[in-house]
Tab-separated table of C-alpha atoms in Angstrom:
chain	number	residue	atom	x	y	z
X	1	MET	CA	-65.603	-6.783	-4.666
X	2	ILE	CA	-65.821	-4.926	-1.378
X	3	ILE	CA	-66.047	-6.830	1.893
X	4	THR	CA	-66.389	-4.806	5.071
X	5	ILE	CA	-65.507	-6.237	8.442
X	6	ALA	CA	-67.678	-4.654	11.120
X	7	SER	CA	-68.996	-5.386	14.598
X	8	GLY	CA	-71.361	-3.920	17.101
X	9	LYS	CA	-69.063	-4.520	20.032
X	10	GLY	CA	-65.457	-3.345	19.947
X	11	GLY	CA	-62.539	-5.672	20.547
X	12	THR	CA	-64.131	-8.721	18.950
X	13	GLY	CA	-61.488	-9.217	16.260
X	14	LYS	CA	-62.342	-7.042	13.232
X	15	THR	CA	-58.733	-6.160	12.525
X	16	THR	CA	-57.567	-9.741	13.059
X	17	VAL	CA	-60.112	-10.955	10.511
X	18	ALA	CA	-59.447	-8.143	8.013
X	19	THR	CA	-55.668	-8.452	8.032
X	20	ASN	CA	-55.495	-12.254	8.099
X	21	LEU	CA	-58.104	-12.547	5.375
X	22	ALA	CA	-56.066	-10.091	3.284
X	23	VAL	CA	-52.808	-11.974	3.807
X	24	SER	CA	-54.429	-15.369	3.132
X	25	ILE	CA	-55.964	-14.259	-0.143
X	26	SER	CA	-53.066	-12.183	-1.396
X	27	SER	CA	-50.541	-14.983	-0.774
X	28	SER	CA	-52.684	-17.669	-2.378
X	29	ILE	CA	-54.641	-16.162	-5.271
X	30	ASP	CA	-52.453	-14.639	-7.954
X	31	ASN	CA	-55.025	-12.781	-9.993
X	32	THR	CA	-56.761	-10.936	-7.146
X	33	PRO	CA	-55.174	-7.639	-6.133
X	34	VAL	CA	-56.023	-6.991	-2.483
X	35	TRP	CA	-56.452	-3.631	-0.811
X	36	VAL	CA	-56.954	-3.058	2.886
X	37	LEU	CA	-58.655	0.202	3.841
X	38	ASP	CA	-58.555	0.840	7.569
X	39	CYS	CA	-61.609	3.034	8.136
X	40	ASP	CA	-61.420	2.812	11.924
X	41	VAL	CA	-59.836	6.256	11.745
X	42	GLU	CA	-60.213	6.999	15.443
X	43	GLU	CA	-57.877	4.179	16.309
X	44	PRO	CA	-56.525	2.543	13.156
X	45	ASN	CA	-54.521	-0.580	13.912
X	46	CYS	CA	-54.274	-2.654	10.701
X	47	HIS	CA	-50.820	-1.136	10.168
X	48	LEU	CA	-49.589	-2.788	13.358
X	49	PHE	CA	-50.120	-6.185	11.728
X	50	LEU	CA	-49.573	-5.502	8.017
X	51	LYS	CA	-46.586	-3.213	8.719
X	52	PRO	CA	-46.949	-1.408	5.400
X	53	GLU	CA	-44.348	0.907	3.961
X	54	ILE	CA	-46.121	4.276	3.825
X	55	TYR	CA	-45.283	6.234	0.686
X	56	THR	CA	-47.786	9.101	0.697
X	57	SER	CA	-49.262	11.117	3.499
X	58	GLU	CA	-51.672	14.016	3.068
X	59	ALA	CA	-53.889	16.179	5.250
X	60	VAL	CA	-57.658	15.795	4.930
X	61	GLY	CA	-59.893	18.741	5.726
X	62	VAL	CA	-63.556	19.646	5.737
X	63	PRO	CA	-64.817	22.898	4.254
X	64	VAL	CA	-65.939	25.406	6.882
X	65	PRO	CA	-67.405	28.879	6.334
X	66	LYS	CA	-65.388	32.079	6.402
X	67	VAL	CA	-67.396	35.292	6.609
X	68	ASP	CA	-66.306	38.472	4.838
X	69	LYS	CA	-67.279	41.143	7.383
X	70	GLU	CA	-67.190	43.888	4.737
X	71	LYS	CA	-69.817	42.203	2.566
X	72	CYS	CA	-72.046	40.785	5.350
X	73	THR	CA	-75.264	42.715	5.969
X	74	ALA	CA	-76.242	40.592	9.017
X	75	CYS	CA	-79.412	39.377	7.290
X	76	GLY	CA	-79.226	36.128	9.282
X	77	LYS	CA	-80.140	33.728	6.455
X	78	CYS	CA	-77.010	31.609	6.957
X	79	GLY	CA	-77.800	31.007	10.620
X	80	GLN	CA	-81.403	30.104	9.878
X	81	PHE	CA	-80.261	27.619	7.262
X	82	CYS	CA	-77.648	25.763	9.300
X	83	GLU	CA	-79.067	22.630	10.956
X	84	TYR	CA	-75.991	22.187	13.128
X	85	SER	CA	-75.624	25.653	14.658
X	86	ALA	CA	-72.193	25.888	13.069
X	87	ILE	CA	-72.948	29.416	11.898
X	88	VAL	CA	-75.009	31.680	14.103
X	89	ALA	CA	-76.530	34.966	13.045
X	90	LEU	CA	-77.478	37.380	15.776
X	91	LYS	CA	-77.967	41.069	15.104
X	92	THR	CA	-74.383	41.327	13.920
X	93	VAL	CA	-71.979	39.526	11.609
X	94	PRO	CA	-72.447	35.772	12.165
X	95	ILE	CA	-70.146	33.818	14.434
X	96	THR	CA	-68.980	30.353	13.422
X	97	PHE	CA	-68.305	27.106	15.268
X	98	PRO	CA	-66.101	25.166	12.802
X	99	GLU	CA	-66.068	22.048	15.020
X	100	LEU	CA	-69.842	21.694	14.512
X	101	CYS	CA	-69.738	22.212	10.720
X	102	HIS	CA	-70.572	19.225	8.546
X	103	GLY	CA	-69.197	20.964	5.456
X	104	CYS	CA	-72.406	21.010	3.396
X	105	GLY	CA	-71.668	24.460	1.965
X	106	GLY	CA	-75.304	25.571	2.328
X	107	CYS	CA	-74.503	28.817	4.132
X	108	SER	CA	-72.299	30.073	1.299
X	109	LEU	CA	-74.964	29.168	-1.274
X	110	ILE	CA	-77.753	30.893	0.621
X	111	CYS	CA	-75.855	34.108	1.400
X	112	PRO	CA	-77.355	36.808	-0.882
X	113	GLU	CA	-74.251	39.001	-0.546
X	114	GLY	CA	-71.710	36.325	-1.466
X	115	ALA	CA	-70.007	37.056	1.827
X	116	ILE	CA	-69.329	33.436	2.796
X	117	SER	CA	-66.444	31.508	1.292
X	118	GLU	CA	-65.068	28.143	2.311
X	119	THR	CA	-61.839	27.423	4.080
X	120	LYS	CA	-60.469	24.054	5.185
X	121	ARG	CA	-60.381	22.680	8.687
X	122	ARG	CA	-57.992	19.751	9.074
X	123	VAL	CA	-59.620	16.624	10.530
X	124	GLY	CA	-56.822	14.129	10.036
X	125	MET	CA	-54.196	12.490	7.840
X	126	LEU	CA	-54.573	10.017	5.014
X	127	GLU	CA	-51.693	7.578	4.516
X	128	LYS	CA	-51.180	5.207	1.639
X	129	GLY	CA	-48.693	2.375	1.471
X	130	GLN	CA	-47.878	-1.175	0.500
X	131	SER	CA	-47.466	-4.358	2.508
X	132	GLY	CA	-46.068	-7.061	0.248
X	133	ASP	CA	-48.709	-7.473	-2.450
X	134	ILE	CA	-51.380	-5.763	-0.360
X	135	GLY	CA	-52.271	-2.151	-1.071
X	136	PHE	CA	-52.894	-0.236	2.117
X	137	VAL	CA	-54.728	2.989	2.991
X	138	HIS	CA	-55.760	4.329	6.362
X	139	GLY	CA	-56.898	7.523	8.001
X	140	ARG	CA	-55.636	8.929	11.264
X	141	LEU	CA	-58.150	11.249	12.876
X	142	ARG	CA	-56.658	14.322	14.552
X	143	VAL	CA	-56.584	13.818	18.329
X	144	GLY	CA	-59.592	15.580	19.835
X	145	GLU	CA	-61.497	15.649	16.550
X	146	ALA	CA	-65.089	14.373	16.734
X	147	MET	CA	-66.039	14.286	13.065
X	148	SER	CA	-64.673	11.181	11.390
X	149	PRO	CA	-66.976	10.581	8.355
X	150	PRO	CA	-65.152	13.057	6.039
X	151	LEU	CA	-61.858	11.235	6.692
X	152	ILE	CA	-63.524	7.838	6.193
X	153	ARG	CA	-64.882	9.097	2.850
X	154	ALA	CA	-61.356	10.144	1.868
X	155	VAL	CA	-60.019	6.655	2.686
X	156	LYS	CA	-62.855	5.038	0.743
X	157	LYS	CA	-61.881	6.893	-2.430
X	158	PHE	CA	-59.253	4.154	-2.742
X	159	VAL	CA	-61.791	1.351	-3.079
X	160	PHE	CA	-60.336	-0.821	-5.832
X	161	LYS	CA	-63.243	-2.197	-7.818
X	162	LYS	CA	-61.380	-4.719	-9.957
X	163	GLY	CA	-59.765	-6.631	-7.140
X	164	LEU	CA	-60.759	-7.255	-3.569
X	165	THR	CA	-61.110	-4.381	-1.124
X	166	LEU	CA	-61.300	-5.258	2.556
X	167	ILE	CA	-62.587	-2.461	4.775
X	168	ASP	CA	-61.920	-2.515	8.493
X	169	ALA	CA	-64.854	-0.552	9.971
X	170	PRO	CA	-65.014	1.206	13.325
X	171	PRO	CA	-67.008	-0.584	16.046
X	172	GLY	CA	-70.580	0.377	16.874
X	173	THR	CA	-73.556	1.344	14.746
X	174	SER	CA	-73.273	5.126	14.381
X	175	CYS	CA	-72.519	7.458	11.437
X	176	PRO	CA	-68.814	6.529	11.041
X	177	VAL	CA	-69.732	2.835	10.826
X	178	ILE	CA	-72.434	3.455	8.236
X	179	GLU	CA	-70.004	5.607	6.237
X	180	ALA	CA	-67.496	2.725	6.269
X	181	ILE	CA	-70.047	0.036	5.369
X	182	LYS	CA	-72.144	1.670	2.670
X	183	GLY	CA	-71.364	0.594	-0.864
X	184	SER	CA	-70.005	-2.783	0.291
X	185	ASP	CA	-70.942	-6.042	-1.437
X	186	PHE	CA	-70.815	-8.028	1.791
X	187	VAL	CA	-70.415	-7.376	5.510
X	188	ILE	CA	-68.765	-9.750	7.969
X	189	LEU	CA	-70.074	-9.023	11.461
X	190	VAL	CA	-67.506	-10.203	13.979
X	191	THR	CA	-68.778	-10.992	17.447
X	192	GLU	CA	-67.943	-12.946	20.566
X	193	PRO	CA	-70.398	-15.386	22.219
X	194	THR	CA	-71.043	-13.285	25.312
X	195	PRO	CA	-74.135	-11.329	26.399
X	196	PHE	CA	-72.338	-8.107	25.409
X	197	GLY	CA	-71.381	-9.554	22.048
X	198	LEU	CA	-74.947	-10.678	21.420
X	199	ASN	CA	-76.517	-7.372	22.435
X	200	ASP	CA	-74.268	-5.338	20.154
X	201	LEU	CA	-74.555	-7.904	17.368
X	202	THR	CA	-78.332	-7.495	17.261
X	203	LEU	CA	-77.876	-3.728	16.873
X	204	ALA	CA	-75.338	-4.263	14.086
X	205	VAL	CA	-77.645	-6.736	12.327
X	206	ASP	CA	-80.480	-4.191	12.376
X	207	MET	CA	-78.134	-1.594	10.878
X	208	VAL	CA	-76.838	-3.825	8.053
X	209	LYS	CA	-80.390	-4.947	7.222
X	210	GLN	CA	-81.396	-1.297	6.849
X	211	LEU	CA	-78.487	-0.766	4.473
X	212	ASN	CA	-79.695	-3.816	2.538
X	213	ILE	CA	-76.244	-5.425	2.233
X	214	PRO	CA	-75.756	-9.228	2.422
X	215	PHE	CA	-73.999	-10.239	5.615
X	216	GLY	CA	-72.972	-13.101	7.842
X	217	VAL	CA	-71.616	-13.547	11.342
X	218	LEU	CA	-68.138	-14.626	12.376
X	219	ILE	CA	-67.922	-15.825	15.976
X	220	ASN	CA	-64.492	-15.208	17.437
X	221	ARG	CA	-63.257	-16.950	20.615
X	222	ALA	CA	-66.141	-19.278	19.924
X	223	ASP	CA	-65.770	-21.495	22.963
X	224	ILE	CA	-66.152	-18.831	25.639
X	225	GLY	CA	-69.480	-17.498	26.930
X	226	ASP	CA	-72.698	-19.231	25.975
X	227	ASN	CA	-74.716	-20.428	22.968
X	228	ARG	CA	-77.019	-17.472	22.640
X	229	VAL	CA	-75.255	-15.900	19.641
X	230	SER	CA	-75.578	-19.161	17.678
X	231	GLU	CA	-79.201	-19.548	18.748
X	232	TYR	CA	-79.951	-15.974	17.712
X	233	CYS	CA	-78.345	-16.467	14.275
X	234	GLN	CA	-80.287	-19.689	13.728
X	235	ALA	CA	-83.575	-18.112	14.763
X	236	GLU	CA	-82.956	-15.134	12.466
X	237	GLY	CA	-81.673	-17.224	9.572
X	238	ILE	CA	-78.278	-15.454	9.628
X	239	PRO	CA	-75.381	-17.521	8.261
X	240	ILE	CA	-72.564	-18.217	10.713
X	241	LEU	CA	-69.587	-17.851	8.391
X	242	LEU	CA	-66.838	-19.079	10.667
X	243	GLN	CA	-66.076	-19.845	14.296
X	244	ILE	CA	-62.543	-19.127	15.488
X	245	PRO	CA	-61.682	-20.936	18.721
X	246	ASP	CA	-60.333	-19.244	21.835
X	247	ASN	CA	-56.711	-20.204	21.346
X	248	ARG	CA	-53.802	-18.943	23.461
X	249	LYS	CA	-51.503	-19.119	20.432
X	250	ILE	CA	-53.781	-16.645	18.620
X	251	ALA	CA	-53.745	-14.248	21.565
X	252	GLU	CA	-49.946	-14.425	21.798
X	253	ALA	CA	-49.476	-13.826	18.065
X	254	TYR	CA	-51.929	-10.914	18.125
X	255	SER	CA	-50.206	-9.313	21.101
X	256	ARG	CA	-46.905	-9.394	19.189
X	257	GLY	CA	-48.418	-7.885	16.032
X	258	MET	CA	-48.108	-11.182	14.172
X	259	MET	CA	-50.461	-12.822	11.697
X	260	ILE	CA	-52.530	-15.561	13.294
X	261	VAL	CA	-52.501	-17.528	10.015
X	262	ASP	CA	-48.757	-17.926	10.585
X	263	VAL	CA	-49.182	-19.656	13.942
X	264	VAL	CA	-52.316	-21.771	13.575
X	265	PRO	CA	-51.950	-24.547	10.987
X	266	GLY	CA	-54.755	-24.660	8.465
X	267	LEU	CA	-56.131	-21.232	9.317
X	268	ARG	CA	-54.927	-19.704	6.046
X	269	GLU	CA	-56.978	-22.278	4.130
X	270	THR	CA	-59.937	-21.597	6.426
X	271	PHE	CA	-59.808	-17.883	5.548
X	272	MET	CA	-59.476	-18.711	1.833
X	273	ASP	CA	-62.520	-20.934	2.089
X	274	LEU	CA	-64.382	-18.120	3.878
X	275	TYR	CA	-63.580	-15.786	0.986
X	276	PHE	CA	-64.809	-18.276	-1.630
X	277	ARG	CA	-68.020	-18.872	0.286
X	278	ILE	CA	-68.646	-15.127	0.576
X	279	LYS	CA	-68.085	-14.749	-3.172
X	280	LYS	CA	-70.622	-17.506	-3.746
X	281	MET	CA	-73.104	-15.845	-1.433
X	282	CYS	CA	-72.664	-12.665	-3.448
X	283	GLY	CA	-73.425	-14.616	-6.619
X	284	GLN	CA	-69.870	-14.698	-7.949
X	285	GLN	CA	-67.947	-17.839	-8.865
X	286	HIS	CA	-64.497	-18.133	-7.325
X	287	ASN	CA	-62.814	-19.007	-10.599
X	288	GLU	CA	-63.967	-15.752	-12.140
X	289	GLU	CA	-62.167	-12.466	-11.949
X	290	ALA	CA	-63.645	-10.643	-8.944
J	1	MET	CA	-85.053	45.355	32.140
J	2	LYS	CA	-85.704	41.863	30.761
J	3	VAL	CA	-83.968	38.794	32.144
J	4	VAL	CA	-84.225	35.160	31.063
J	5	LEU	CA	-84.124	32.439	33.718
J	6	THR	CA	-83.868	28.720	33.003
J	7	SER	CA	-86.754	27.003	34.739
J	8	SER	CA	-87.774	23.416	35.329
J	9	GLY	CA	-91.469	24.421	35.233
J	10	GLU	CA	-93.894	27.110	34.152
J	11	SER	CA	-94.477	28.901	37.458
J	12	LEU	CA	-92.223	31.247	39.385
J	13	ASP	CA	-92.181	28.666	42.176
J	14	SER	CA	-90.420	26.157	39.935
J	15	PRO	CA	-86.802	25.373	40.723
J	16	LEU	CA	-84.274	27.011	38.421
J	17	ASP	CA	-83.120	24.506	35.758
J	18	PRO	CA	-79.326	24.131	36.160
J	19	ARG	CA	-78.868	23.576	32.402
J	20	PHE	CA	-78.951	26.391	29.899
J	21	GLY	CA	-79.152	24.859	26.411
J	22	ARG	CA	-81.319	21.960	27.471
J	23	ALA	CA	-83.407	23.789	30.047
J	24	GLN	CA	-87.029	22.650	30.336
J	25	LYS	CA	-88.404	26.191	30.009
J	26	PHE	CA	-87.242	29.752	29.852
J	27	ILE	CA	-88.972	32.376	31.947
J	28	LEU	CA	-88.692	35.867	30.544
J	29	PHE	CA	-89.087	38.275	33.440
J	30	ASP	CA	-89.437	42.038	33.132
J	31	THR	CA	-88.128	43.815	36.243
J	32	ASP	CA	-89.881	47.069	35.227
J	33	ASN	CA	-93.423	45.712	35.621
J	34	ASN	CA	-92.829	42.321	37.319
J	35	GLU	CA	-94.554	40.513	34.453
J	36	HIS	CA	-93.334	37.229	33.135
J	37	GLN	CA	-93.774	34.983	30.171
J	38	VAL	CA	-92.957	31.267	29.720
J	39	VAL	CA	-90.940	30.331	26.634
J	40	ASP	CA	-90.786	26.735	25.488
J	41	ASN	CA	-87.378	25.144	24.867
J	42	SER	CA	-88.418	21.592	23.904
J	43	GLN	CA	-86.856	21.896	20.445
J	44	ASN	CA	-83.411	22.392	21.975
J	45	LEU	CA	-84.065	19.914	24.771
J	46	ASN	CA	-84.005	17.181	22.132
J	47	ALA	CA	-81.428	18.676	19.755
J	48	ALA	CA	-78.631	16.359	18.630
J	49	GLN	CA	-76.061	19.085	18.945
J	50	GLY	CA	-75.752	22.840	19.317
J	51	ALA	CA	-78.527	23.146	21.935
J	52	GLY	CA	-76.671	25.868	23.813
J	53	ILE	CA	-76.060	27.899	20.654
J	54	GLN	CA	-79.692	27.632	19.545
J	55	ALA	CA	-80.918	28.518	23.020
J	56	ALA	CA	-78.633	31.559	23.012
J	57	GLN	CA	-80.066	32.642	19.653
J	58	ASN	CA	-83.606	32.289	20.992
J	59	VAL	CA	-82.747	34.298	24.083
J	60	SER	CA	-81.249	37.043	21.954
J	61	ARG	CA	-84.565	37.338	20.074
J	62	LEU	CA	-86.344	37.915	23.393
J	63	ASN	CA	-84.293	41.113	23.856
J	64	ALA	CA	-83.124	40.030	27.293
J	65	GLU	CA	-80.140	41.730	28.900
J	66	TYR	CA	-79.292	38.898	31.306
J	67	VAL	CA	-79.427	35.128	31.372
J	68	ILE	CA	-79.594	33.567	34.833
J	69	THR	CA	-78.905	29.825	35.003
J	70	GLY	CA	-76.986	27.063	36.752
J	71	HIS	CA	-74.291	26.374	34.189
J	72	CYS	CA	-73.260	27.692	30.789
J	73	GLY	CA	-70.829	25.998	28.384
J	74	PRO	CA	-68.283	27.676	26.098
J	75	LYS	CA	-70.295	27.711	22.847
J	76	ALA	CA	-73.467	29.057	24.456
J	77	PHE	CA	-71.388	31.633	26.338
J	78	ARG	CA	-69.643	32.814	23.182
J	79	THR	CA	-72.989	33.182	21.407
J	80	LEU	CA	-74.584	35.081	24.309
J	81	GLN	CA	-71.533	37.307	24.512
J	82	ALA	CA	-71.757	38.063	20.780
J	83	ALA	CA	-75.391	39.010	21.324
J	84	GLY	CA	-74.374	41.349	24.162
J	85	ILE	CA	-76.183	39.342	26.837
J	86	LYS	CA	-74.671	39.076	30.310
J	87	VAL	CA	-74.616	35.620	31.886
J	88	ILE	CA	-75.064	34.773	35.557
J	89	VAL	CA	-74.199	31.181	36.551
J	90	GLY	CA	-73.992	29.052	39.687
J	91	VAL	CA	-77.447	30.061	40.882
J	92	GLU	CA	-79.872	27.760	42.735
J	93	GLY	CA	-83.362	28.078	44.220
J	94	THR	CA	-86.827	28.785	42.835
J	95	VAL	CA	-87.206	31.232	39.984
J	96	ALA	CA	-88.955	33.700	42.340
J	97	GLU	CA	-86.120	33.508	44.892
J	98	VAL	CA	-83.513	34.034	42.209
J	99	ILE	CA	-85.389	37.065	40.849
J	100	GLU	CA	-85.375	38.619	44.327
J	101	LYS	CA	-81.634	38.027	44.662
J	102	PHE	CA	-81.090	39.555	41.233
J	103	LYS	CA	-83.174	42.638	42.063
J	104	ALA	CA	-81.220	43.065	45.301
J	105	GLY	CA	-78.025	43.175	43.248
J	106	LYS	CA	-76.640	40.003	44.810
J	107	LEU	CA	-75.857	38.284	41.509
J	108	THR	CA	-72.900	39.196	39.336
J	109	PRO	CA	-72.309	38.178	35.711
J	110	THR	CA	-69.599	35.655	34.884
J	111	GLU	CA	-66.563	36.509	32.754
J	112	ALA	CA	-66.399	33.037	31.187
J	113	SER	CA	-68.258	29.765	30.748
J	114	ASP	CA	-68.237	27.663	33.914
J	115	VAL	CA	-68.425	24.139	32.449
J	116	GLU	CA	-66.772	22.169	29.642
J	117	GLY	CA	-68.401	21.906	26.247
J	118	HIS	CA	-69.949	18.660	25.135
J	119	TRP	CA	-67.886	16.445	22.883
J	120	ILE	CA	-69.423	17.874	19.717
């Protein structure tokens, strides 16, 4: 089973939910292997809380075109084909803009002279490790790099179908978020009960509905702000999965890189219960193998 | 000699558009016979990315020797340079005024782009 933790607005508590849910389940259910995939590759932070021991690290690249000037006849077909202006054909040998290339490989297929081959452009690092019983994978996007989906795809290759995979998605509703979410069995949308939280939640809800994935809302710091998030969820028939109160102890634990389930009594059981309810909503019984 | 000017409208009295890739219109002006032609740029105006590069490709098809605009970023500049087109930046005024300045030899081409590229 794959559960993705996403949000419209950043800073609402995605990582807190992902890591504490992982720890709660892995420490309490013996037959469910848990993997955490941190797909927020622009600023991954699950490792700050899970403190995994990293045992492999590899570079991830995207294919970009390389033009053989000897073979090129400057016919211009590659430039006409490219939607992203990553290869431009003027009256001469084409020039390339690797930072714009989405790596589709179309230019090399369309070149009648076979003059275009592919070379790799590094977009980031993939690291794999272990935190207690929790398997851990994350991507670290190269500083200055704008194209994160290829790295997110590389992280998602480690989705573990037999156990539980928790994906920490980037905030927002753009391509990287969709890349992180797609293929999930359930999405937890984390929000805060503020006008900003509500605005971005509605955008995230529209996105998840388009992807046709079951979802529910988790309201973090539930006693700040106003009631409009709850009212919105009720009006739209969206289940409110859990409300986490605005608790100073939680903020202190978070700021020290600690698990909030270790400082708030009963919270571990609350997260376990959340997991069982999500399984039920996905049509699975909690006594079955996931 | 043909020059391309970025224009915010279709007449020579229109103010020069300071943007290159996302200019409203291009005006192709021929200094040999003082004739001009308006070229649409709406496709690039709404492009998700690579507007400057596409605009540079379009300009190269017009066989212009110069581009006169407000600002030109690194990717558009590199493409124009590859096409052998000289770029004049930092120009303001109406298209007609700029053409007069150009004819009088008061405008000199830039050696490099004058603004940062966009994030992608």
